[in-house]
Amino acid sequence: MDSRPIGIFDSGVGGLTVVKEVMNNLAGESIVYFGDTARVPYGSKSKQTVTRFSAQIIRFLLSQDVKAIIIACNTVSSNSIEELREMFPDIPMVEVVGPGVHMALRTTRSGKIGVVGTQATIASHKYPELLIEQNEALEVYGKACPLFVPLVEDGWANHNVAFEVVAEYLKPLLEKNIDSLILGCTHYPMLTHTIKKVVGDQVELINPAEEAAKRMEDILVKNNMTSDDEKPEYKFYVSDSEERFKEMAQIFLHKPIEHIATVPIEEY
Amino acid sequence: MDSRPIGIFDSGVGGLTVVKEVMNNLAGESIVYFGDTARVPYGSKSKQTVTRFSAQIIRFLLSQDVKAIIIACNTVSSNSIEELREMFPDIPMVEVVGPGVHMALRTTRSGKIGVVGTQATIASHKYPELLIEQNEALEVYGKACPLFVPLVEDGWANHNVAFEVVAEYLKPLLEKNIDSLILGCTHYPMLTHTIKKVVGDQVELINPAEEAAKRMEDILVKNNMTSDDEKPEYKFYVSDSEERFKEMAQIFLHKPIEHIATVPIEEY
């Protein structure tokens, strides 16, 4: 038994999709979440900058006495995971690319897999690299979709404009007859409805957050670090002001956010 | 005569529209530009964060011995100018909202003026406040257009999607029969072609960068601080990696960028 919290972080609100999975499936665990709202988005930034920002966040989470960390951000997972594991060898870390790869391997029949993500995630080639390492016969097609996040954040997710943008981005992937599409960014599950309208029933959508929560559970069980608190604590930290994040988080998680504070993250 | 450079800053590449005006109209002046590419965009962030980031940048520019500063960013100009003038009383500063207001007052016939900008610029109500201070009879209509910047950055500026988004954002302003539209964000002039297609010939587009360069000239002349260097120096600094900025800047300015470096801006 270990009642210390799990640390989860992302560039902004997107990682709440992972928080939700942990709340639902690891109900006795406390959570410390950090969203880097002052420096969001990460997907258009360089590997060095993404690694530097992530290291500051991990140092902050360690100062909050977390027992393990989930990197909810695909941009961090695909660009910086080796460096971060080297910098912080003592804390168990789960990232999201491995889980997405695992799910796609189980799902695909034709062996033709699409991956959508930020510019930095696609440029890293991490998803195709790991998939083909598992099975050389796979065909993997990546596509950066930088407009998806702003469409979601500005409330256009179900508008005709979103449909047109999704259709244009996914056209080259659909032409390759993919049967599975990895949603390689935590924001993208919020576009599921529109993406389904474009890709139809023939393409399975894969959300790595589900499997990431399971991996965290496996690690905790294996190391006797689980917790079954009846009243787990959920604490949220952001780098910009609290109001907007609190509002979005309450809508998305369907529960009141009681503990939220701003952290001067560049000092960590 | 004062051969020290003019400092110009923005959240990213957008402020190059101001750099271009200064290069063309104040040809003997050297420039130090800072683009906060690691923390772009500012338009969705809080006033406190925008002020804090801007103060770090101004401290950096002062360390480069600039004689005056142009705040090219509308989000900073509309939210943080009073605080910044108080924090740095000794350096002459030109911002972009006052110049935009000045141009709109000259342009409008009907007295109905539209303003487009980031969420933070529109929420500040700075443009309507200053316009109505000059003339109580004016009607000013603001509209935040958070998708404009990503559309420009991702190369959709002349796509049908951009036309649809522009049309939807501007609909409430056009219904008010505005005759002038202030482009209250340095990125927006890059959407001029599509905006003109939507608004037609009846609406005059106003780009505050032109007047901002003139104001800087006025200040330098008044204080005997102009320079007529035959070979002015242009130095560019960014907070993220140099490559992408350099590429975009060279295309936009039509000249090679010889001096560019990354600065750890949070240390200032």
Coordinates of C-alpha atoms in Angstrom, one line a residue:
Chain A
M1 CA 0.0 0.0 0.0
D2 CA 1.2 3.4 -1.0
S3 CA -1.2 6.4 -0.6
R4 CA 1.1 8.9 -2.3
P5 CA -0.5 10.4 -5.4
I6 CA 0.1 9.6 -9.1
G7 CA 1.5 12.6 -11.1
I8 CA 0.0 13.3 -14.5
F9 CA 1.0 16.1 -16.8
D10 CA 0.3 17.6 -20.2
S11 CA 0.8 20.9 -22.1
G12 CA -2.7 22.0 -21.2
V13 CA -6.2 20.6 -20.6
G14 CA -5.8 17.6 -23.0
G15 CA -4.3 15.3 -20.4
L16 CA -7.6 15.4 -18.6
T17 CA -8.7 12.5 -20.9
V18 CA -6.0 10.5 -19.0
V19 CA -7.1 11.8 -15.6
K20 CA -10.6 10.6 -16.4
E21 CA -9.4 7.1 -17.2
V22 CA -7.4 6.9 -14.0
M23 CA -10.3 8.2 -11.9
N24 CA -12.6 5.6 -13.5
N25 CA -10.2 2.6 -13.4
L26 CA -7.9 3.3 -10.4
A27 CA -10.6 4.7 -8.1
G28 CA -8.5 4.5 -4.9
E29 CA -5.6 6.6 -6.3
S30 CA -4.9 10.3 -5.5
I31 CA -3.8 12.5 -8.4
V32 CA -1.6 15.5 -8.8
Y33 CA -2.2 17.0 -12.3
F34 CA 0.0 19.7 -13.9
G35 CA -1.2 21.5 -17.1
D36 CA 1.4 23.9 -18.7
T37 CA -1.2 26.5 -19.7
A38 CA 1.3 29.4 -19.9
R39 CA 3.4 27.6 -22.5
V40 CA 0.8 25.5 -24.4
P41 CA 0.9 24.2 -27.2
Y42 CA 4.0 22.0 -27.3
G43 CA 3.3 20.4 -30.7
S44 CA 5.0 23.2 -32.7
K45 CA 8.1 23.5 -30.5
S46 CA 11.5 21.9 -30.7
K47 CA 12.6 18.8 -29.0
Q48 CA 15.0 20.7 -26.8
T49 CA 12.4 23.1 -25.6
V50 CA 9.8 20.3 -25.0
T51 CA 12.4 18.3 -23.0
R52 CA 13.4 21.4 -20.9
F53 CA 9.8 22.2 -20.1
S54 CA 9.0 18.6 -19.2
A55 CA 11.9 18.3 -16.8
Q56 CA 10.7 21.4 -14.9
I57 CA 7.3 19.8 -14.6
I58 CA 8.7 16.5 -13.4
R59 CA 10.8 18.3 -10.8
F60 CA 7.6 20.0 -9.6
L61 CA 5.7 16.7 -9.4
L62 CA 8.5 15.1 -7.4
S63 CA 8.3 18.0 -5.0
Q64 CA 4.7 17.0 -4.5
D65 CA 5.8 13.5 -3.5
V66 CA 4.2 11.6 -6.4
K67 CA 4.9 7.8 -6.5
A68 CA 4.8 7.5 -10.3
I69 CA 4.2 9.7 -13.3
I70 CA 2.0 9.5 -16.4
I71 CA 3.2 11.6 -19.3
A72 CA -0.2 12.3 -20.9
C73 CA 1.3 14.4 -23.8
N74 CA 2.1 12.6 -27.1
T75 CA 4.6 15.4 -28.1
V76 CA 6.6 14.8 -24.9
S77 CA 6.2 11.0 -25.1
S78 CA 7.4 10.8 -28.7
N79 CA 10.3 13.3 -28.5
S80 CA 11.7 13.3 -24.9
I81 CA 11.0 10.0 -23.2
E82 CA 14.6 8.7 -23.4
E83 CA 16.1 11.9 -22.1
L84 CA 13.5 12.1 -19.3
R85 CA 14.0 8.5 -18.2
E86 CA 17.8 9.2 -18.0
M87 CA 17.3 12.4 -16.0
F88 CA 14.9 10.8 -13.6
P89 CA 15.8 7.1 -13.3
D90 CA 14.2 6.5 -9.9
I91 CA 10.5 7.4 -10.6
P92 CA 8.3 5.0 -12.5
M93 CA 7.0 6.7 -15.7
V94 CA 4.3 5.7 -18.1
E95 CA 4.1 7.5 -21.5
V96 CA 1.4 7.3 -24.2
V97 CA 3.1 6.2 -27.4
G98 CA 3.8 2.6 -26.3
P99 CA 0.2 2.1 -25.2
G100 CA -1.1 3.5 -28.5
V101 CA 1.3 1.1 -30.4
H102 CA 0.1 -1.8 -28.3
M103 CA -3.6 -1.1 -29.0
A104 CA -3.0 -0.6 -32.8
L105 CA -1.2 -4.0 -33.0
R106 CA -4.2 -5.7 -31.5
T107 CA -6.8 -3.8 -33.6
T108 CA -5.4 -3.9 -37.2
R109 CA -6.4 -6.7 -39.6
S110 CA -5.0 -5.3 -42.8
G111 CA -1.7 -4.1 -41.3
K112 CA -2.3 -0.5 -42.6
I113 CA -2.3 2.0 -39.7
G114 CA -2.7 5.7 -39.7
V115 CA -1.3 8.1 -37.0
V116 CA -2.5 11.7 -36.5
G117 CA -0.7 14.0 -34.1
T118 CA 1.1 17.4 -33.7
Q119 CA 3.9 18.5 -36.0
A120 CA 6.5 17.5 -33.3
T121 CA 4.9 14.0 -32.7
I122 CA 4.7 13.1 -36.4
A123 CA 8.2 14.6 -37.1
S124 CA 9.7 12.3 -34.4
H125 CA 8.6 9.2 -36.4
K126 CA 8.2 7.5 -33.0
Y127 CA 4.9 5.7 -33.7
P128 CA 6.0 4.1 -37.1
E129 CA 9.4 3.2 -35.6
L130 CA 7.9 1.3 -32.6
L131 CA 5.1 -0.3 -34.8
I132 CA 7.6 -1.6 -37.4
E133 CA 9.9 -2.8 -34.7
Q134 CA 7.1 -5.1 -33.6
N135 CA 6.1 -6.2 -37.1
E136 CA 8.1 -5.3 -40.2
A137 CA 5.2 -6.0 -42.5
L138 CA 3.1 -3.1 -41.2
E139 CA 2.4 0.0 -43.3
V140 CA 2.2 3.1 -41.1
Y141 CA 1.1 6.5 -42.4
G142 CA 1.5 9.6 -40.3
K143 CA -0.1 13.0 -40.7
A144 CA 0.4 16.2 -38.7
C145 CA -2.9 18.0 -38.0
P146 CA -2.0 21.3 -36.4
L147 CA -5.5 22.8 -36.7
F148 CA -7.2 20.1 -34.7
V149 CA -6.2 21.5 -31.3
P150 CA -7.4 25.1 -32.1
L151 CA -10.6 23.8 -33.6
V152 CA -11.4 21.9 -30.3
E153 CA -10.2 24.7 -28.1
D154 CA -12.4 27.3 -29.9
G155 CA -15.5 25.2 -30.0
W156 CA -15.6 24.3 -33.8
A157 CA -15.4 20.5 -33.2
N158 CA -18.8 19.7 -34.7
H159 CA -18.9 22.6 -37.3
N160 CA -18.8 22.0 -41.0
V161 CA -15.4 23.7 -41.0
A162 CA -14.0 20.9 -38.8
F163 CA -15.5 18.3 -41.1
E164 CA -13.7 19.9 -44.1
V165 CA -10.4 20.2 -42.2
V166 CA -10.6 16.6 -41.0
A167 CA -11.4 15.4 -44.5
E168 CA -8.5 17.2 -46.0
Y169 CA -5.9 16.0 -43.4
L170 CA -7.1 12.4 -43.5
K171 CA -7.5 12.1 -47.3
P172 CA -3.9 10.8 -47.9
L173 CA -4.4 8.2 -45.1
L174 CA -7.8 7.0 -46.3
E175 CA -6.3 6.6 -49.8
K176 CA -3.9 4.1 -48.3
N177 CA -6.9 2.1 -47.0
I178 CA -5.9 2.2 -43.3
D179 CA -8.1 0.2 -41.0
S180 CA -6.9 1.7 -37.7
L181 CA -6.2 5.4 -36.8
I182 CA -4.2 6.3 -33.7
L183 CA -5.4 9.5 -32.1
G184 CA -1.8 10.6 -31.2
C185 CA -2.7 13.8 -29.3
T186 CA -4.8 14.0 -26.1
H187 CA -7.1 16.7 -27.7
Y188 CA -8.1 14.5 -30.6
P189 CA -10.6 12.2 -28.8
M190 CA -12.7 15.4 -28.4
L191 CA -13.1 15.4 -32.3
T192 CA -14.2 11.7 -32.4
H193 CA -17.7 12.5 -33.6
T194 CA -16.4 14.5 -36.7
I195 CA -13.5 12.1 -37.4
K196 CA -16.0 9.1 -37.4
K197 CA -18.2 11.0 -39.9
V198 CA -15.1 11.3 -42.2
V199 CA -13.6 7.8 -41.9
G200 CA -16.8 5.8 -41.6
D201 CA -17.2 2.4 -40.0
Q202 CA -14.2 0.7 -41.7
V203 CA -11.6 2.5 -39.6
E204 CA -11.1 1.9 -35.8
L205 CA -10.2 4.9 -33.8
I206 CA -7.5 4.3 -31.1
N207 CA -7.2 6.4 -27.9
P208 CA -3.9 5.6 -26.1
A209 CA -5.2 7.0 -22.8
E210 CA -7.2 3.9 -22.0
E211 CA -4.1 1.6 -22.2
A212 CA -1.9 4.1 -20.5
A213 CA -4.1 3.9 -17.4
K214 CA -3.9 0.1 -17.5
R215 CA -0.1 0.3 -17.7
M216 CA 0.1 2.5 -14.6
E217 CA -2.1 0.0 -12.8
D218 CA 0.2 -2.9 -13.8
I219 CA 3.3 -1.0 -12.5
L220 CA 1.6 -0.2 -9.2
V221 CA 0.4 -3.8 -8.6
K222 CA 3.7 -5.3 -9.5
N223 CA 5.5 -3.0 -7.0
N224 CA 2.9 -3.2 -4.2
M225 CA 2.3 0.5 -4.6
T226 CA -1.5 0.6 -5.1
S227 CA -3.8 2.6 -2.9
D228 CA -7.5 2.1 -2.0
D229 CA -8.3 5.4 -0.4
E230 CA -12.0 5.9 0.0
K231 CA -11.5 9.6 -0.4
P232 CA -8.6 10.1 -2.9
E233 CA -7.4 13.6 -3.3
Y234 CA -7.3 15.3 -6.7
K235 CA -5.0 18.4 -6.9
F236 CA -4.6 20.5 -10.1
Y237 CA -1.8 22.8 -10.9
V238 CA -1.4 25.1 -13.9
S239 CA 1.2 27.7 -15.0
D240 CA -1.3 30.3 -16.2
S241 CA -4.3 31.6 -14.3
E242 CA -6.7 29.0 -12.7
E243 CA -10.1 30.2 -13.9
R244 CA -10.3 29.0 -17.5
F245 CA -8.7 25.7 -16.7
K246 CA -11.0 25.1 -13.8
E247 CA -14.1 25.8 -15.9
M248 CA -13.0 23.5 -18.7
A249 CA -11.9 20.7 -16.3
Q250 CA -15.2 20.8 -14.4
I251 CA -17.2 20.5 -17.6
F252 CA -15.0 17.6 -18.9
L253 CA -14.7 15.7 -15.6
H254 CA -18.3 16.3 -14.5
K255 CA -17.1 17.1 -10.9
P256 CA -16.2 20.2 -9.0
I257 CA -12.4 21.0 -8.9
E258 CA -11.7 21.8 -5.2
H259 CA -8.0 22.2 -5.2
I260 CA -6.3 24.2 -8.0
A261 CA -3.3 26.6 -7.9
T262 CA -0.9 28.4 -10.2
V263 CA 2.8 27.3 -10.1
P264 CA 5.8 29.4 -11.3
I265 CA 7.0 26.4 -13.3
E266 CA 10.1 28.0 -14.8
E267 CA 11.6 28.1 -11.3
Y268 CA 11.7 24.3 -11.1
Chain B
M1 CA 22.6 60.9 -33.6
D2 CA 22.3 57.6 -31.7
S3 CA 23.4 54.4 -33.5
R4 CA 22.0 52.1 -30.8
P5 CA 19.4 49.6 -32.1
I6 CA 15.6 49.8 -31.8
G7 CA 14.2 46.8 -29.9
I8 CA 11.0 45.1 -31.3
F9 CA 9.3 42.1 -29.8
D10 CA 6.3 39.9 -30.4
S11 CA 5.1 36.4 -29.2
G12 CA 6.5 34.9 -32.4
V13 CA 6.9 35.7 -36.1
G14 CA 4.0 38.1 -36.4
G15 CA 6.0 41.1 -35.3
L16 CA 8.0 40.8 -38.5
T17 CA 5.2 42.9 -40.1
V18 CA 6.5 45.7 -37.9
V19 CA 10.2 45.0 -38.6
K20 CA 9.4 45.3 -42.3
E21 CA 7.8 48.8 -41.8
V22 CA 10.8 49.9 -39.8
M23 CA 13.3 48.6 -42.3
N24 CA 11.4 50.4 -45.2
N25 CA 10.8 53.7 -43.4
L26 CA 13.6 54.1 -40.9
A27 CA 16.4 52.7 -43.2
G28 CA 19.3 53.9 -41.1
E29 CA 18.2 52.2 -37.9
S30 CA 19.6 49.0 -36.5
I31 CA 17.1 46.5 -35.0
V32 CA 17.2 43.8 -32.3
Y33 CA 14.1 41.6 -32.6
F34 CA 12.9 39.1 -30.0
G35 CA 10.2 36.5 -30.9
D36 CA 9.0 34.4 -27.9
T37 CA 8.6 31.2 -30.0
A38 CA 8.9 28.8 -27.0
R39 CA 5.8 30.4 -25.4
V40 CA 3.7 31.5 -28.4
P41 CA 0.8 32.2 -28.5
Y42 CA 0.0 34.9 -26.0
G43 CA -3.6 35.6 -27.1
S44 CA -5.2 32.8 -25.0
K45 CA -3.2 33.6 -21.8
S46 CA -3.9 35.7 -18.8
K47 CA -2.9 39.3 -18.3
Q48 CA -0.5 38.4 -15.5
T49 CA 1.3 35.8 -17.6
V50 CA 1.5 38.1 -20.6
T51 CA 2.9 41.0 -18.4
R52 CA 5.5 38.7 -16.8
F53 CA 6.7 37.3 -20.1
S54 CA 6.9 40.8 -21.6
A55 CA 8.9 42.1 -18.7
Q56 CA 11.5 39.4 -19.2
I57 CA 11.7 40.3 -22.9
I58 CA 12.2 44.0 -22.1
R59 CA 14.9 43.2 -19.6
F60 CA 16.6 41.2 -22.3
L61 CA 16.3 44.0 -24.9
L62 CA 17.7 46.5 -22.4
S63 CA 20.7 44.2 -21.9
Q64 CA 21.2 44.5 -25.7
D65 CA 21.5 48.3 -25.2
V66 CA 18.4 49.3 -27.3
K67 CA 17.5 53.0 -27.4
A68 CA 13.7 52.5 -27.7
I69 CA 11.2 49.6 -27.9
I70 CA 8.3 48.8 -30.2
I71 CA 5.8 46.4 -28.6
A72 CA 4.6 44.7 -31.9
C73 CA 2.1 42.4 -30.1
N74 CA -1.5 43.6 -29.8
T75 CA -2.1 41.2 -26.8
V76 CA 0.7 42.8 -24.9
S77 CA -0.2 46.4 -26.0
S78 CA -3.8 46.0 -25.0
N79 CA -3.3 44.2 -21.7
S80 CA 0.0 45.2 -20.2
I81 CA 1.2 48.6 -21.5
E82 CA 0.4 50.5 -18.3
E83 CA 2.3 48.0 -16.1
L84 CA 5.2 47.9 -18.4
R85 CA 5.6 51.7 -18.7
E86 CA 5.5 51.8 -14.9
M87 CA 8.2 49.0 -14.6
F88 CA 10.4 50.6 -17.2
P89 CA 9.9 54.3 -17.1
D90 CA 13.2 55.3 -18.7
I91 CA 13.0 53.6 -22.1
P92 CA 10.8 55.1 -24.8
M93 CA 8.1 52.6 -25.8
V94 CA 5.7 52.5 -28.7
E95 CA 2.8 50.1 -28.7
V96 CA 0.3 49.2 -31.5
V97 CA -3.2 49.9 -30.1
G98 CA -2.8 53.7 -30.1
P99 CA -1.6 53.7 -33.7
G100 CA -4.5 51.4 -34.7
V101 CA -7.0 53.8 -33.0
H102 CA -5.4 56.8 -34.7
M103 CA -5.7 55.2 -38.2
A104 CA -9.3 54.1 -37.6
L105 CA -10.3 57.7 -36.5
R106 CA -9.0 59.0 -39.8
T107 CA -10.5 56.3 -42.0
T108 CA -14.1 55.9 -40.8
R109 CA -16.9 57.9 -42.3
S110 CA -19.9 56.1 -40.8
G111 CA -18.4 55.9 -37.3
K112 CA -18.9 52.2 -37.2
I113 CA -15.6 50.4 -36.6
G114 CA -14.9 46.7 -36.3
V115 CA -11.9 45.2 -34.4
V116 CA -10.6 41.7 -34.7
G117 CA -7.9 40.2 -32.4
T118 CA -6.9 37.5 -30.0
Q119 CA -9.2 36.5 -27.1
A120 CA -7.0 38.5 -24.7
T121 CA -7.0 41.6 -26.9
I122 CA -10.7 41.7 -27.4
A123 CA -11.4 40.8 -23.7
S124 CA -9.3 43.8 -22.7
H125 CA -11.7 46.2 -24.4
K126 CA -8.7 48.5 -25.0
Y127 CA -9.6 49.4 -28.6
P128 CA -13.2 50.4 -28.0
E129 CA -12.2 52.3 -24.8
L130 CA -9.6 54.4 -26.6
L131 CA -11.8 55.0 -29.7
I132 CA -14.8 56.1 -27.6
E133 CA -12.5 58.3 -25.5
Q134 CA -11.7 60.2 -28.7
N135 CA -15.3 60.3 -30.0
E136 CA -18.3 59.3 -28.0
A137 CA -20.5 58.9 -31.0
L138 CA -18.4 56.0 -32.4
E139 CA -19.8 52.5 -32.5
V140 CA -17.1 49.9 -32.0
Y141 CA -17.6 46.1 -32.4
G142 CA -15.0 43.6 -31.3
K143 CA -14.6 40.0 -32.3
A144 CA -12.0 37.5 -31.1
C145 CA -10.8 35.3 -34.0
P146 CA -8.6 32.6 -32.3
L147 CA -8.4 30.4 -35.4
F148 CA -6.8 33.1 -37.6
V149 CA -3.3 32.6 -36.3
P150 CA -3.2 28.8 -36.7
L151 CA -4.8 29.1 -40.2
V152 CA -1.9 31.4 -41.2
E153 CA 0.8 29.4 -39.4
D154 CA -0.4 26.1 -41.0
G155 CA -0.7 27.6 -44.6
W156 CA -4.5 27.6 -45.0
A157 CA -4.7 31.4 -45.5
N158 CA -6.0 31.1 -49.1
H159 CA -8.0 27.9 -48.6
N160 CA -11.8 27.7 -48.7
V161 CA -11.8 26.7 -45.0
A162 CA -10.1 30.1 -44.2
F163 CA -12.9 31.9 -46.2
E164 CA -15.6 30.0 -44.3
V165 CA -13.9 30.8 -40.9
V166 CA -13.4 34.5 -41.8
A167 CA -17.0 34.8 -43.0
E168 CA -18.4 33.2 -39.8
Y169 CA -16.2 35.4 -37.5
L170 CA -17.0 38.6 -39.4
K171 CA -20.7 38.1 -39.9
P172 CA -21.8 39.9 -36.7
L173 CA -19.5 42.8 -37.6
L174 CA -20.7 43.1 -41.2
E175 CA -24.3 43.0 -39.9
K176 CA -23.5 46.2 -38.0
N177 CA -22.4 47.9 -41.3
I178 CA -18.9 48.7 -40.2
D179 CA -16.8 50.7 -42.7
S180 CA -13.4 50.1 -41.1
L181 CA -11.8 47.0 -39.7
I182 CA -8.8 47.1 -37.4
L183 CA -6.5 44.1 -37.9
G184 CA -5.7 43.9 -34.2
C185 CA -3.1 41.1 -34.3
T186 CA 0.2 41.1 -36.2
H187 CA -0.6 37.8 -37.9
Y188 CA -3.8 39.1 -39.5
P189 CA -2.3 41.2 -42.4
M190 CA -1.2 37.8 -43.8
L191 CA -4.9 37.0 -44.2
T192 CA -5.7 40.2 -46.0
H193 CA -6.5 38.6 -49.3
T194 CA -9.2 36.3 -47.8
I195 CA -10.6 39.0 -45.5
K196 CA -11.0 41.3 -48.5
K197 CA -12.9 38.6 -50.3
V198 CA -15.3 38.4 -47.4
V199 CA -15.8 42.1 -46.6
G200 CA -15.7 43.5 -50.1
D201 CA -14.7 47.1 -51.1
Q202 CA -16.9 48.8 -48.6
V203 CA -14.7 48.1 -45.6
E204 CA -11.3 49.6 -45.2
L205 CA -8.7 47.3 -43.5
I206 CA -6.4 48.9 -41.0
N207 CA -2.9 47.6 -40.2
P208 CA -1.5 49.4 -37.1
A209 CA 2.1 48.4 -37.9
E210 CA 2.4 51.3 -40.4
E211 CA 1.5 54.0 -38.0
A212 CA 3.6 52.3 -35.2
A213 CA 6.7 52.7 -37.3
K214 CA 5.9 56.4 -37.8
R215 CA 5.4 57.0 -34.1
M216 CA 8.8 55.5 -33.4
E217 CA 10.3 57.9 -36.0
D218 CA 8.6 60.9 -34.3
I219 CA 10.0 59.9 -30.9
L220 CA 13.5 59.5 -32.3
V221 CA 13.4 62.8 -34.2
K222 CA 12.1 64.7 -31.2
N223 CA 14.8 63.3 -29.0
N224 CA 17.7 63.6 -31.5
M225 CA 18.1 59.9 -31.4
T226 CA 17.9 59.0 -35.1
S227 CA 20.6 57.1 -36.9
D228 CA 21.6 57.1 -40.5
D229 CA 23.9 54.1 -40.6
E230 CA 24.6 53.0 -44.1
K231 CA 24.9 49.4 -42.9
P232 CA 22.4 49.0 -40.0
E233 CA 22.6 45.7 -38.2
Y234 CA 19.6 43.4 -37.9
K235 CA 19.8 40.9 -35.0
F236 CA 17.1 38.3 -34.3
Y237 CA 16.6 36.4 -31.0
V238 CA 14.1 33.6 -30.2
S239 CA 13.3 31.5 -27.2
D240 CA 12.8 28.2 -29.2
S241 CA 15.1 26.8 -31.9
E242 CA 16.3 29.1 -34.6
E243 CA 15.7 27.1 -37.8
R244 CA 11.9 27.4 -38.3
F245 CA 11.9 31.1 -37.4
K246 CA 14.9 31.8 -39.7
E247 CA 13.1 30.1 -42.6
M248 CA 9.8 32.0 -42.1
A249 CA 11.6 35.3 -41.5
Q250 CA 13.7 35.0 -44.7
I251 CA 10.6 34.3 -46.8
F252 CA 8.7 37.2 -45.2
L253 CA 11.5 39.8 -45.2
H254 CA 13.0 38.8 -48.6
K255 CA 16.5 39.0 -47.2
P256 CA 19.0 36.6 -45.6
I257 CA 18.9 36.5 -41.8
E258 CA 22.6 36.6 -40.8
H259 CA 22.4 37.0 -37.1
I260 CA 20.0 34.8 -35.1
A261 CA 20.4 33.1 -31.7
T262 CA 18.3 31.4 -29.0
V263 CA 17.9 33.1 -25.6
P264 CA 16.9 31.4 -22.3
I265 CA 14.3 34.2 -21.8
E266 CA 13.0 32.9 -18.5
E267 CA 16.3 33.8 -16.8
Y268 CA 15.8 37.5 -17.5

